[in-house]
GROMACS .gro file of C-alpha atoms in nm:
model
  296
    1MET     CA    1  -2.019  30.022   2.227
    2ALA     CA    2  -1.656  29.948   2.150
    3ILE     CA    3  -1.409  29.847   2.393
    4PHE     CA    4  -1.200  30.137   2.267
    5THR     CA    5  -1.181  30.356   1.989
    6GLY     CA    6  -0.862  30.485   1.858
    7ALA     CA    7  -0.505  30.355   1.948
    8GLY     CA    8  -0.413  30.096   2.206
    9VAL     CA    9  -0.077  30.046   2.258
   10ALA     CA   10   0.063  29.684   2.270
   11ILE     CA   11   0.311  29.778   2.547
   12VAL     CA   12   0.661  29.621   2.570
   13THR     CA   13   0.761  29.479   2.923
   14PRO     CA   14   1.040  29.636   3.043
   15MET     CA   15   1.309  29.409   3.182
   16LYS     CA   16   1.612  29.463   3.463
   17GLU     CA   17   1.967  29.360   3.322
   18ASN     CA   18   1.934  29.037   3.538
   19GLY     CA   19   1.628  28.958   3.324
   20GLU     CA   20   1.341  29.045   3.597
   21ILE     CA   21   1.046  29.253   3.542
   22HIS     CA   22   1.093  29.591   3.594
   23TYR     CA   23   0.767  29.718   3.746
   24GLU     CA   24   0.858  30.076   3.809
   25LYS     CA   25   0.990  30.109   3.453
   26LEU     CA   26   0.678  29.961   3.318
   27GLY     CA   27   0.458  30.222   3.536
   28GLU     CA   28   0.671  30.511   3.369
   29LEU     CA   29   0.588  30.396   3.017
   30ILE     CA   30   0.212  30.350   3.107
   31GLU     CA   31   0.211  30.702   3.247
   32GLU     CA   32   0.382  30.828   2.932
   33GLN     CA   33   0.142  30.651   2.730
   34ILE     CA   34  -0.165  30.786   2.871
   35ALA     CA   35  -0.022  31.129   2.870
   36GLY     CA   36   0.043  31.084   2.519
   37GLY     CA   37  -0.325  31.042   2.408
   38THR     CA   38  -0.315  30.646   2.403
   39ASP     CA   39  -0.692  30.521   2.415
   40ALA     CA   40  -0.587  30.156   2.563
   41ILE     CA   41  -0.317  29.971   2.732
   42ILE     CA   42  -0.286  29.603   2.590
   43ALA     CA   43  -0.065  29.396   2.854
   44CYS     CA   44   0.089  29.086   2.780
   45GLY     CA   45   0.063  29.077   2.436
   46THR     CA   46   0.334  28.942   2.160
   47THR     CA   47   0.505  29.276   2.229
   48GLY     CA   48   0.500  29.240   2.578
   49GLU     CA   49   0.694  28.904   2.543
   50SER     CA   50   0.424  28.710   2.686
   51ALA     CA   51   0.556  28.397   2.524
   52CYS     CA   52   0.846  28.442   2.747
   53MET     CA   53   0.699  28.471   3.095
   54SER     CA   54   0.593  28.229   3.365
   55HIS     CA   55   0.206  28.239   3.430
   56GLU     CA   56   0.280  28.401   3.744
   57GLU     CA   57   0.473  28.673   3.594
   58HIS     CA   58   0.205  28.692   3.321
   59LEU     CA   59  -0.049  28.773   3.580
   60ASP     CA   60   0.157  29.004   3.770
   61VAL     CA   61   0.206  29.228   3.486
   62ILE     CA   62  -0.153  29.232   3.425
   63ALA     CA   63  -0.226  29.302   3.783
   64TYR     CA   64   0.028  29.590   3.824
   65THR     CA   65  -0.132  29.740   3.496
   66VAL     CA   66  -0.462  29.718   3.617
   67GLU     CA   67  -0.348  29.906   3.941
   68LYS     CA   68  -0.140  30.169   3.764
   69VAL     CA   69  -0.401  30.266   3.489
   70ALA     CA   70  -0.661  30.316   3.747
   71LYS     CA   71  -0.955  30.303   3.511
   72ARG     CA   72  -0.813  30.600   3.310
   73VAL     CA   73  -0.819  30.388   3.005
   74PRO     CA   74  -0.899  30.030   2.930
   75VAL     CA   75  -0.680  29.762   3.004
   76ILE     CA   76  -0.683  29.482   2.785
   77ALA     CA   77  -0.520  29.166   2.906
   78GLY     CA   78  -0.346  28.919   2.658
   79THR     CA   79  -0.472  28.571   2.776
   80GLY     CA   80  -0.422  28.353   2.467
   81SER     CA   81  -0.280  28.022   2.460
   82ASN     CA   82  -0.232  27.716   2.222
   83TYR     CA   83  -0.417  27.489   2.484
   84THR     CA   84  -0.762  27.573   2.584
   85ASP     CA   85  -0.754  27.528   2.942
   86THR     CA   86  -0.441  27.752   2.971
   87ALA     CA   87  -0.642  28.062   2.776
   88ILE     CA   88  -0.933  27.968   3.026
   89TYR     CA   89  -0.707  27.986   3.336
   90LEU     CA   90  -0.544  28.314   3.225
   91SER     CA   91  -0.852  28.453   3.114
   92GLN     CA   92  -1.061  28.389   3.452
   93GLU     CA   93  -0.752  28.536   3.672
   94ALA     CA   94  -0.736  28.842   3.442
   95GLU     CA   95  -1.082  28.884   3.513
   96LYS     CA   96  -1.042  28.853   3.880
   97LEU     CA   97  -0.776  29.095   3.852
   98GLY     CA   98  -0.977  29.386   3.708
   99ALA     CA   99  -0.897  29.403   3.340
  100ASP     CA  100  -1.159  29.529   3.119
  101ALA     CA  101  -1.118  29.326   2.821
  102LEU     CA  102  -0.932  29.029   2.684
  103LEU     CA  103  -0.697  28.981   2.388
  104LEU     CA  104  -0.704  28.584   2.275
  105VAL     CA  105  -0.462  28.503   2.006
  106THR     CA  106  -0.533  28.199   1.789
  107PRO     CA  107  -0.391  27.875   1.936
  108TYR     CA  108  -0.045  27.856   1.774
  109TYR     CA  109   0.170  27.575   1.667
  110ASN     CA  110  -0.162  27.346   1.671
  111LYS     CA  111  -0.310  27.476   1.359
  112ALA     CA  112  -0.645  27.414   1.454
  113THR     CA  113  -0.934  27.371   1.200
  114GLN     CA  114  -1.224  27.659   1.183
  115LYS     CA  115  -1.428  27.402   1.397
  116GLY     CA  116  -1.158  27.401   1.659
  117LEU     CA  117  -1.115  27.743   1.640
  118ILE     CA  118  -1.495  27.797   1.711
  119ALA     CA  119  -1.468  27.553   2.002
  120HIS     CA  120  -1.162  27.701   2.141
  121TYR     CA  121  -1.331  28.033   2.164
  122THR     CA  122  -1.638  27.932   2.285
  123ALA     CA  123  -1.490  27.765   2.587
  124VAL     CA  124  -1.301  28.039   2.673
  125ALA     CA  125  -1.569  28.301   2.628
  126ASN     CA  126  -1.812  28.082   2.837
  127ALA     CA  127  -1.552  28.074   3.133
  128VAL     CA  128  -1.546  28.431   3.175
  129THR     CA  129  -1.780  28.732   3.133
  130LEU     CA  130  -1.530  29.014   3.013
  131PRO     CA  131  -1.567  29.131   2.654
  132ILE     CA  132  -1.321  28.940   2.410
  133ILE     CA  133  -1.103  29.051   2.134
  134MET     CA  134  -0.995  28.775   1.901
  135TYR     CA  135  -0.658  28.800   1.777
  136ASN     CA  136  -0.582  28.679   1.414
  137VAL     CA  137  -0.202  28.690   1.327
  138PRO     CA  138  -0.153  28.385   1.082
  139SER     CA  139   0.242  28.476   1.012
  140ARG     CA  140   0.296  28.414   1.316
  141THR     CA  141   0.051  28.130   1.464
  142GLY     CA  142   0.031  27.923   1.161
  143CYS     CA  143  -0.371  27.967   1.187
  144ASN     CA  144  -0.610  28.195   1.026
  145ILE     CA  145  -0.956  28.287   1.152
  146LEU     CA  146  -1.179  28.298   0.822
  147PRO     CA  147  -1.409  28.563   0.807
  148GLN     CA  148  -1.715  28.297   0.832
  149THR     CA  149  -1.559  28.189   1.143
  150ALA     CA  150  -1.520  28.522   1.295
  151VAL     CA  151  -1.844  28.636   1.211
  152THR     CA  152  -2.014  28.292   1.353
  153LEU     CA  153  -1.839  28.350   1.691
  154ALA     CA  154  -1.949  28.715   1.718
  155LYS     CA  155  -2.324  28.626   1.630
  156ASN     CA  156  -2.321  28.335   1.890
  157VAL     CA  157  -2.131  28.423   2.174
  158LYS     CA  158  -2.223  28.712   2.362
  159ASN     CA  159  -1.901  28.845   2.479
  160ILE     CA  160  -1.669  28.785   2.150
  161VAL     CA  161  -1.715  29.138   2.006
  162GLY     CA  162  -1.426  29.212   1.819
  163ILE     CA  163  -1.116  29.117   1.618
  164LYS     CA  164  -0.759  29.239   1.594
  165GLU     CA  165  -0.686  29.155   1.214
  166ALA     CA  166  -0.310  29.118   1.156
  167SER     CA  167  -0.354  28.874   0.830
  168GLY     CA  168  -0.207  29.153   0.620
  169ASN     CA  169  -0.487  29.045   0.377
  170ILE     CA  170  -0.722  29.337   0.284
  171SER     CA  171  -0.954  29.148   0.073
  172GLN     CA  172  -1.042  28.902   0.379
  173VAL     CA  173  -1.091  29.194   0.598
  174ALA     CA  174  -1.325  29.341   0.323
  175LYS     CA  175  -1.514  28.993   0.315
  176LEU     CA  176  -1.518  28.983   0.714
  177MET     CA  177  -1.694  29.326   0.733
  178GLN     CA  178  -1.918  29.229   0.475
  179LEU     CA  179  -2.046  28.934   0.633
  180ALA     CA  180  -2.049  29.075   0.963
  181ASP     CA  181  -2.282  29.365   0.909
  182GLY     CA  182  -2.176  29.549   1.203
  183CYS     CA  183  -2.169  29.265   1.449
  184ILE     CA  184  -1.788  29.278   1.504
  185GLU     CA  185  -1.546  29.544   1.609
  186LEU     CA  186  -1.246  29.561   1.379
  187TYR     CA  187  -0.910  29.687   1.503
  188SER     CA  188  -0.594  29.680   1.278
  189GLY     CA  189  -0.331  29.466   1.388
  190ASN     CA  190  -0.070  29.625   1.121
  191ASP     CA  191   0.056  29.980   1.200
  192ASP     CA  192   0.094  29.995   0.807
  193GLN     CA  193  -0.260  29.945   0.771
  194VAL     CA  194  -0.443  30.152   1.006
  195VAL     CA  195  -0.595  30.363   0.724
  196PRO     CA  196  -0.719  30.115   0.490
  197ILE     CA  197  -0.878  29.883   0.816
  198LEU     CA  198  -1.060  30.243   0.903
  199SER     CA  199  -1.196  30.246   0.567
  200LEU     CA  200  -1.342  29.919   0.604
  201GLY     CA  201  -1.531  30.019   0.937
  202GLY     CA  202  -1.250  29.975   1.192
  203VAL     CA  203  -1.265  30.136   1.518
  204GLY     CA  204  -0.897  30.182   1.589
  205VAL     CA  205  -0.573  29.979   1.618
  206ILE     CA  206  -0.361  29.772   1.847
  207SER     CA  207  -0.026  29.902   1.793
  208VAL     CA  208   0.345  29.852   1.814
  209LEU     CA  209   0.423  30.200   1.692
  210SER     CA  210   0.233  30.359   1.992
  211ASN     CA  211   0.505  30.260   2.208
  212ILE     CA  212   0.729  30.531   2.095
  213ALA     CA  213   0.491  30.739   1.891
  214PRO     CA  214   0.178  30.727   2.112
  215LYS     CA  215   0.016  31.069   1.991
  216GLN     CA  216   0.082  31.033   1.602
  217THR     CA  217  -0.065  30.688   1.637
  218HIS     CA  218  -0.360  30.838   1.822
  219ASP     CA  219  -0.378  31.109   1.572
  220ILE     CA  220  -0.416  30.869   1.253
  221VAL     CA  221  -0.740  30.727   1.431
  222ASP     CA  222  -0.870  31.052   1.545
  223LEU     CA  223  -0.841  31.253   1.241
  224TYR     CA  224  -1.003  30.983   1.029
  225MET     CA  225  -1.299  30.957   1.275
  226GLN     CA  226  -1.309  31.337   1.253
  227GLY     CA  227  -1.344  31.283   0.892
  228LYS     CA  228  -1.000  31.425   0.792
  229THR     CA  229  -0.926  31.104   0.583
  230LYS     CA  230  -0.665  31.316   0.390
  231GLU     CA  231  -0.450  31.421   0.713
  232SER     CA  232  -0.507  31.082   0.844
  233CYS     CA  233  -0.373  30.916   0.521
  234GLU     CA  234  -0.068  31.162   0.509
  235LEU     CA  235   0.023  31.065   0.877
  236GLN     CA  236  -0.008  30.680   0.799
  237LEU     CA  237   0.214  30.728   0.488
  238LYS     CA  238   0.472  30.951   0.673
  239ALA     CA  239   0.458  30.659   0.950
  240LEU     CA  240   0.539  30.375   0.710
  241PRO     CA  241   0.934  30.395   0.688
  242LEU     CA  242   0.949  30.381   1.060
  243ILE     CA  243   0.693  30.117   1.091
  244ASP     CA  244   0.910  29.898   0.827
  245ALA     CA  245   1.189  29.984   1.046
  246LEU     CA  246   1.010  29.826   1.352
  247PHE     CA  247   0.955  29.526   1.162
  248CYS     CA  248   1.271  29.472   0.986
  249GLU     CA  249   1.319  29.202   1.292
  250VAL     CA  250   1.087  28.996   1.461
  251ASN     CA  251   0.850  29.193   1.718
  252PRO     CA  252   0.953  29.321   1.964
  253ILE     CA  253   1.325  29.328   1.927
  254PRO     CA  254   1.319  29.643   1.717
  255VAL     CA  255   1.060  29.834   1.932
  256LYS     CA  256   1.234  29.748   2.254
  257THR     CA  257   1.569  29.849   2.076
  258ALA     CA  258   1.397  30.191   1.984
  259LEU     CA  259   1.279  30.281   2.324
  260ASN     CA  260   1.629  30.202   2.438
  261LEU     CA  261   1.761  30.443   2.193
  262MET     CA  262   1.505  30.686   2.337
  263GLY     CA  263   1.656  30.672   2.666
  264LYS     CA  264   1.351  30.469   2.813
  265GLU     CA  265   1.578  30.192   2.947
  266VAL     CA  266   1.346  29.905   2.915
  267GLY     CA  267   1.612  29.663   2.936
  268PRO     CA  268   1.704  29.323   2.763
  269LEU     CA  269   1.503  29.081   2.557
  270ARG     CA  270   1.460  28.731   2.697
  271LEU     CA  271   1.576  28.420   2.487
  272PRO     CA  272   1.522  28.313   2.220
  273LEU     CA  273   1.465  28.667   2.123
  274CYS     CA  274   1.815  28.832   2.089
  275GLU     CA  275   1.973  29.189   2.011
  276MET     CA  276   1.939  29.345   1.715
  277GLU     CA  277   2.154  29.333   1.421
  278GLU     CA  278   2.373  29.630   1.398
  279ALA     CA  279   2.282  29.753   1.035
  280HIS     CA  280   1.916  29.731   1.151
  281VAL     CA  281   1.985  29.945   1.427
  282GLU     CA  282   2.156  30.211   1.212
  283LEU     CA  283   1.840  30.165   0.989
  284LEU     CA  284   1.606  30.254   1.290
  285LYS     CA  285   1.786  30.505   1.421
  286LYS     CA  286   1.769  30.696   1.071
  287GLU     CA  287   1.395  30.632   1.061
  288MET     CA  288   1.318  30.742   1.410
  289ILE     CA  289   1.506  31.054   1.370
  290ASN     CA  290   1.333  31.110   1.021
  291PHE     CA  291   0.995  31.078   1.205
  292GLY     CA  292   1.103  31.360   1.464
  293ILE     CA  293   1.178  31.117   1.760
  294GLU     CA  294   1.509  31.219   1.943
  295VAL     CA  295   1.751  30.949   1.962
  296GLN     CA  296   2.022  30.946   2.253
   0.00000   0.00000   0.00000
């Protein structure tokens, strides 16, 4: 059984103007996401600025999210690191805090070999009992999980059950699913490829778009699962200009800007992330309005 099917939100981490984490605001966002039909909450992912958090903050956000969600939907904790021992530590702590599953990005900067990836993921998985979703995003990490590597891990490590595929390479995803023969749960890691990945056997998306359009993102998957592929595809295509605007600068700069434009008051970004270029803000506003999102 999949950890979740549908649309999981890679939720932003709101900040106060002084740079501290704004937990009350995070709680409001979580409630809005659940009310909007979001099927899982992913805490401390890339979109949550996990790379700009101390370990204490990282774990505090996971603990708060678990408590706030209160088992209404699964909470998936981002606990990946480029140092295996750190990934083990964060994963073990997230399990103690009550997370339902883990999202483990490939070791970034190190550029591990495929043999190294197998050793890394196996070591982390053996240190916990929670189900694990591997996260493949080579554009950010410089490291690509090849299909055979992902399948080897899913077949040989009991609690490695899924992969968030954000390589953008549909041919690679097709090869993965052909080799997997049902042994791996596939999630789209790119909002512009939800329907193509569902068509290859995917079960959902871990989404940036869900932060500002939870119902629509959920519906893209739900309609597809109901067999309403035409309607699902139409909604996917309608969302593309907004998705493009959400990635016109590095994530999570645009999505946090978008939430502030909606009056959600999620606060500033932490350096080295910085405020969005004004021309891009105007583009983002335009596409939000075109998609039916109210901008203040």
